[in-house]
mmCIF file of C-alpha atoms in Angstrom:
data_model
loop_
_atom_site.group_PDB
_atom_site.id
_atom_site.type_symbol
_atom_site.label_atom_id
_atom_site.label_comp_id
_atom_site.label_asym_id
_atom_site.label_seq_id
_atom_site.Cartn_x
_atom_site.Cartn_y
_atom_site.Cartn_z
ATOM 1 C CA ARG A 840 -13.104 -57.559 -54.469
ATOM 2 C CA ASP A 841 -15.032 -55.653 -57.379
ATOM 3 C CA THR A 842 -13.713 -52.548 -55.679
ATOM 4 C CA ALA A 843 -10.176 -53.686 -55.288
ATOM 5 C CA TRP A 844 -10.163 -54.788 -59.019
ATOM 6 C CA ASP A 845 -11.806 -51.281 -60.286
ATOM 7 C CA MET A 846 -8.739 -49.779 -58.044
ATOM 8 C CA GLY A 847 -6.142 -52.099 -60.379
ATOM 9 C CA LYS A 848 -5.509 -54.528 -57.169
ATOM 10 C CA ILE A 849 -5.392 -57.989 -58.162
ATOM 11 C CA ASP A 850 -8.215 -60.018 -55.888
ATOM 12 C CA GLY A 851 -10.364 -63.218 -55.962
ATOM 13 C CA HIS A 852 -13.326 -63.590 -58.300
ATOM 14 C CA SER A 853 -16.368 -64.088 -56.588
ATOM 15 C CA ILE A 854 -19.880 -65.014 -58.245
ATOM 16 C CA HIS A 855 -23.265 -65.199 -56.598
ATOM 17 C CA VAL A 856 -24.732 -69.242 -57.289
ATOM 18 C CA HIS A 857 -28.466 -70.577 -56.153
ATOM 19 C CA LEU A 858 -26.867 -74.064 -54.991
ATOM 20 C CA TYR A 859 -29.109 -76.982 -55.117
ATOM 21 C CA LEU A 860 -28.247 -80.771 -53.696
ATOM 22 C CA ASN A 861 -29.779 -83.769 -55.367
ATOM 23 C CA GLY A 862 -32.661 -81.328 -56.222
ATOM 24 C CA LEU A 863 -33.050 -79.219 -52.992
ATOM 25 C CA TYR A 864 -32.078 -75.541 -52.898
ATOM 26 C CA TRP A 865 -29.937 -74.773 -50.450
ATOM 27 C CA GLY A 866 -29.710 -70.807 -50.761
ATOM 28 C CA LEU A 867 -27.580 -68.335 -52.361
ATOM 29 C CA TYR A 868 -23.848 -68.652 -51.809
ATOM 30 C CA ASN A 869 -21.158 -66.581 -52.542
ATOM 31 C CA ALA A 870 -18.487 -68.828 -54.344
ATOM 32 C CA VAL A 871 -14.739 -67.069 -54.014
ATOM 33 C CA GLU A 872 -11.044 -67.600 -55.356
ATOM 34 C CA ARG A 873 -9.270 -68.399 -52.015
ATOM 35 C CA PRO A 874 -5.508 -66.334 -51.887
ATOM 36 C CA ASP A 875 -3.577 -69.339 -51.369
ATOM 37 C CA ALA A 876 -0.638 -70.574 -53.268
ATOM 38 C CA ASP A 877 -2.893 -72.072 -56.329
ATOM 39 C CA PHE A 878 -3.842 -68.420 -56.516
ATOM 40 C CA GLY A 879 -0.521 -67.425 -56.165
ATOM 41 C CA GLU A 880 0.489 -69.273 -59.625
ATOM 42 C CA GLU A 881 -2.468 -68.696 -61.434
ATOM 43 C CA TYR A 882 -2.183 -64.582 -61.322
ATOM 44 C CA PHE A 883 1.422 -64.079 -60.503
ATOM 45 C CA GLY A 884 3.439 -66.866 -62.055
ATOM 46 C CA GLY A 885 5.860 -69.861 -61.141
ATOM 47 C CA ASP A 886 4.290 -72.666 -59.585
ATOM 48 C CA ASP A 887 2.419 -73.261 -56.278
ATOM 49 C CA ALA A 888 5.209 -74.913 -54.509
ATOM 50 C CA ASP A 889 7.390 -71.108 -54.846
ATOM 51 C CA TYR A 890 4.484 -69.456 -52.595
ATOM 52 C CA ASP A 891 3.923 -68.721 -49.131
ATOM 53 C CA ALA A 892 0.283 -67.419 -48.240
ATOM 54 C CA ILE A 893 -0.420 -66.508 -44.912
ATOM 55 C CA ASN A 894 -3.927 -66.092 -43.002
ATOM 56 C CA ARG A 895 -4.397 -64.346 -39.602
ATOM 57 C CA ARG A 896 -7.586 -65.695 -37.631
ATOM 58 C CA THR A 897 -7.817 -63.310 -34.535
ATOM 59 C CA THR A 898 -4.209 -63.775 -32.525
ATOM 60 C CA THR A 899 -2.893 -66.430 -34.955
ATOM 61 C CA ASN A 900 -0.868 -66.314 -38.048
ATOM 62 C CA GLU A 901 -0.771 -69.500 -39.903
ATOM 63 C CA ALA A 902 0.662 -70.707 -43.075
ATOM 64 C CA ILE A 903 -1.886 -71.898 -45.424
ATOM 65 C CA ASP A 904 0.618 -72.676 -47.853
ATOM 66 C CA GLY A 905 4.561 -72.409 -47.496
ATOM 67 C CA ASP A 906 6.080 -70.703 -44.496
ATOM 68 C CA LEU A 907 5.794 -68.099 -42.174
ATOM 69 C CA VAL A 908 9.764 -66.952 -42.204
ATOM 70 C CA ALA A 909 9.340 -64.206 -44.562
ATOM 71 C CA TYR A 910 6.122 -62.567 -42.790
ATOM 72 C CA GLU A 911 8.109 -62.954 -39.713
ATOM 73 C CA GLU A 912 11.422 -61.036 -40.997
ATOM 74 C CA MET A 913 8.760 -58.307 -42.449
ATOM 75 C CA LEU A 914 7.319 -58.008 -38.857
ATOM 76 C CA ALA A 915 10.537 -57.511 -37.301
ATOM 77 C CA LEU A 916 11.578 -54.756 -39.740
ATOM 78 C CA ALA A 917 8.220 -52.992 -38.803
ATOM 79 C CA ASP A 918 9.946 -52.569 -35.476
ATOM 80 C CA THR A 919 12.934 -50.840 -36.411
ATOM 81 C CA ASP A 920 12.686 -47.260 -37.908
ATOM 82 C CA LEU A 921 10.656 -47.263 -41.112
ATOM 83 C CA SER A 922 10.717 -43.602 -40.855
ATOM 84 C CA THR A 923 13.755 -43.459 -42.834
ATOM 85 C CA ASP A 924 14.988 -44.499 -46.406
ATOM 86 C CA VAL A 925 16.777 -47.265 -45.297
ATOM 87 C CA GLY A 926 14.269 -48.748 -43.608
ATOM 88 C CA TYR A 927 11.560 -47.758 -46.084
ATOM 89 C CA ALA A 928 13.820 -49.638 -48.460
ATOM 90 C CA ALA A 929 13.906 -52.589 -46.637
ATOM 91 C CA ILE A 930 10.628 -52.916 -46.037
ATOM 92 C CA GLN A 931 9.770 -52.825 -49.853
ATOM 93 C CA GLY A 932 12.133 -56.148 -50.016
ATOM 94 C CA TYR A 933 8.927 -57.572 -48.107
ATOM 95 C CA LEU A 934 5.561 -55.482 -49.123
ATOM 96 C CA ASP A 935 3.961 -54.181 -52.266
ATOM 97 C CA LEU A 936 3.178 -50.716 -50.840
ATOM 98 C CA GLU A 937 0.672 -49.570 -53.177
ATOM 99 C CA ASP A 938 -1.236 -52.926 -52.602
ATOM 100 C CA LEU A 939 -1.095 -52.507 -49.057
ATOM 101 C CA VAL A 940 -2.559 -49.105 -49.243
ATOM 102 C CA ASP A 941 -5.279 -50.047 -51.239
ATOM 103 C CA TYR A 942 -6.250 -53.099 -49.137
ATOM 104 C CA MET A 943 -6.403 -50.445 -45.934
ATOM 105 C CA LEU A 944 -8.440 -47.965 -47.959
ATOM 106 C CA ILE A 945 -10.601 -50.605 -48.538
ATOM 107 C CA HIS A 946 -10.802 -51.862 -45.146
ATOM 108 C CA GLN A 947 -11.359 -47.946 -43.632
ATOM 109 C CA TYR A 948 -13.896 -47.045 -46.213
ATOM 110 C CA THR A 949 -16.164 -50.095 -45.418
ATOM 111 C CA VAL A 950 -15.346 -49.729 -41.954
ATOM 112 C CA ASN A 951 -14.831 -53.371 -41.856
ATOM 113 C CA LYS A 952 -15.457 -54.926 -38.220
ATOM 114 C CA ASP A 953 -13.752 -58.454 -39.538
ATOM 115 C CA GLY A 954 -10.715 -57.428 -41.001
ATOM 116 C CA PRO A 955 -7.497 -55.417 -39.556
ATOM 117 C CA GLU A 956 -9.525 -53.440 -36.795
ATOM 118 C CA ILE A 957 -7.968 -53.363 -33.576
ATOM 119 C CA TYR A 958 -9.968 -55.966 -31.756
ATOM 120 C CA GLN A 959 -9.246 -58.970 -33.818
ATOM 121 C CA SER A 960 -6.922 -58.155 -36.931
ATOM 122 C CA ASN A 961 -8.876 -61.176 -38.407
ATOM 123 C CA ASN A 962 -9.059 -62.748 -41.698
ATOM 124 C CA MET A 963 -6.053 -61.244 -42.984
ATOM 125 C CA ARG A 964 -4.818 -63.139 -46.269
ATOM 126 C CA GLY A 965 -1.659 -62.746 -48.176
ATOM 127 C CA ILE A 966 0.787 -64.287 -50.262
ATOM 128 C CA ARG A 967 4.314 -63.947 -51.487
ATOM 129 C CA LYS A 968 6.153 -65.660 -53.841
ATOM 130 C CA ARG A 969 9.196 -67.158 -51.929
ATOM 131 C CA GLU A 970 12.035 -65.440 -53.610
ATOM 132 C CA VAL A 971 14.457 -62.400 -52.723
ATOM 133 C CA GLY A 972 12.962 -59.454 -53.171
ATOM 134 C CA ALA A 973 9.800 -60.901 -53.413
ATOM 135 C CA GLN A 974 6.530 -58.824 -51.941
ATOM 136 C CA PHE A 975 3.833 -59.834 -50.004
ATOM 137 C CA ARG A 976 0.431 -58.874 -51.406
ATOM 138 C CA PHE A 977 -3.069 -58.998 -49.252
ATOM 139 C CA PHE A 978 -6.374 -59.850 -50.391
ATOM 140 C CA LEU A 979 -10.005 -58.967 -49.105
ATOM 141 C CA TRP A 980 -11.396 -61.896 -47.264
ATOM 142 C CA ASP A 981 -14.400 -62.277 -45.056
ATOM 143 C CA MET A 982 -16.016 -58.885 -45.474
ATOM 144 C CA GLU A 983 -19.728 -58.996 -44.719
ATOM 145 C CA TYR A 984 -18.992 -57.006 -41.551
ATOM 146 C CA SER A 985 -18.819 -53.725 -43.123
ATOM 147 C CA ILE A 986 -20.688 -50.569 -43.514
ATOM 148 C CA TRP A 987 -23.047 -51.506 -40.445
ATOM 149 C CA GLU A 988 -22.974 -47.967 -37.950
ATOM 150 C CA PRO A 989 -22.697 -44.506 -39.418
ATOM 151 C CA THR A 990 -20.276 -43.779 -36.737
ATOM 152 C CA ASP A 991 -17.881 -46.737 -36.923
ATOM 153 C CA ASP A 992 -14.622 -45.909 -37.438
ATOM 154 C CA TYR A 993 -12.584 -49.168 -37.634
ATOM 155 C CA ASN A 994 -9.251 -49.571 -39.142
ATOM 156 C CA VAL A 995 -7.867 -46.335 -39.286
ATOM 157 C CA ASP A 996 -5.647 -46.181 -36.046
ATOM 158 C CA VAL A 997 -4.982 -49.872 -35.808
ATOM 159 C CA ASP A 998 -1.729 -51.538 -34.828
ATOM 160 C CA VAL A 999 -2.261 -55.218 -33.809
ATOM 161 C CA PRO A 1000 0.889 -56.578 -33.283
ATOM 162 C CA GLY A 1001 1.281 -59.819 -35.701
ATOM 163 C CA SER A 1002 -0.460 -58.204 -38.307
ATOM 164 C CA ILE A 1003 -0.429 -56.186 -41.303
ATOM 165 C CA SER A 1004 -1.784 -53.458 -39.317
ATOM 166 C CA HIS A 1005 1.195 -53.194 -37.236
ATOM 167 C CA VAL A 1006 3.255 -52.843 -40.491
ATOM 168 C CA TYR A 1007 0.736 -50.023 -41.616
ATOM 169 C CA THR A 1008 0.885 -48.289 -38.388
ATOM 170 C CA ALA A 1009 5.112 -48.348 -38.645
ATOM 171 C CA LEU A 1010 4.671 -47.195 -42.141
ATOM 172 C CA ARG A 1011 2.458 -44.165 -41.317
ATOM 173 C CA GLU A 1012 5.386 -42.618 -39.749
ATOM 174 C CA ASN A 1013 7.810 -42.026 -42.982
ATOM 175 C CA ALA A 1014 6.598 -38.968 -45.522
ATOM 176 C CA ASP A 1015 6.975 -41.228 -48.522
ATOM 177 C CA PHE A 1016 4.357 -43.474 -47.430
ATOM 178 C CA ARG A 1017 1.991 -41.042 -46.253
ATOM 179 C CA ALA A 1018 2.516 -39.186 -49.724
ATOM 180 C CA LEU A 1019 1.702 -42.624 -51.340
ATOM 181 C CA TYR A 1020 -1.381 -43.089 -49.130
ATOM 182 C CA ALA A 1021 -2.232 -39.722 -49.775
ATOM 183 C CA ALA A 1022 -2.333 -39.817 -53.753
ATOM 184 C CA ARG A 1023 -4.121 -43.691 -53.356
ATOM 185 C CA ALA A 1024 -6.944 -42.293 -51.534
#
């Protein structure tokens, strides 16, 4: 999360705390801001009722707040030709591309095994204000399976239907997106 903030990306804050309950030490915990509708209201304005907040747990997308309508529309766009100017412009009506690049770069650099990787595409958190032209942003979540083996190469060539990695893979066919990715990298 600190890396995300250092890159200029909005993400949840976290802090390590020692937890005591009734004087009994329970250990070291990592308290984290949850990327949900309240988070959207706090960082992007409006009211929490204005937001869709989504979560992906392995094979299932769920709405934490709001609904999945805009997310499913974005996924459908990923199955069109995003290499064209028209397709590229259309997906930007749903997705903050610079935010997506930063999200993927962090997962690629840390080779997170519990994120967009090909076997699960797990722990994907996104929010979007429910209005025309508003864009999804994605947030780091549950990154403890990162930087395990020096030979790991997860999250680069990844395409899991129903997940943001599917949109990312479709966007890689677009020269402008590849240039944006190269500039951010």
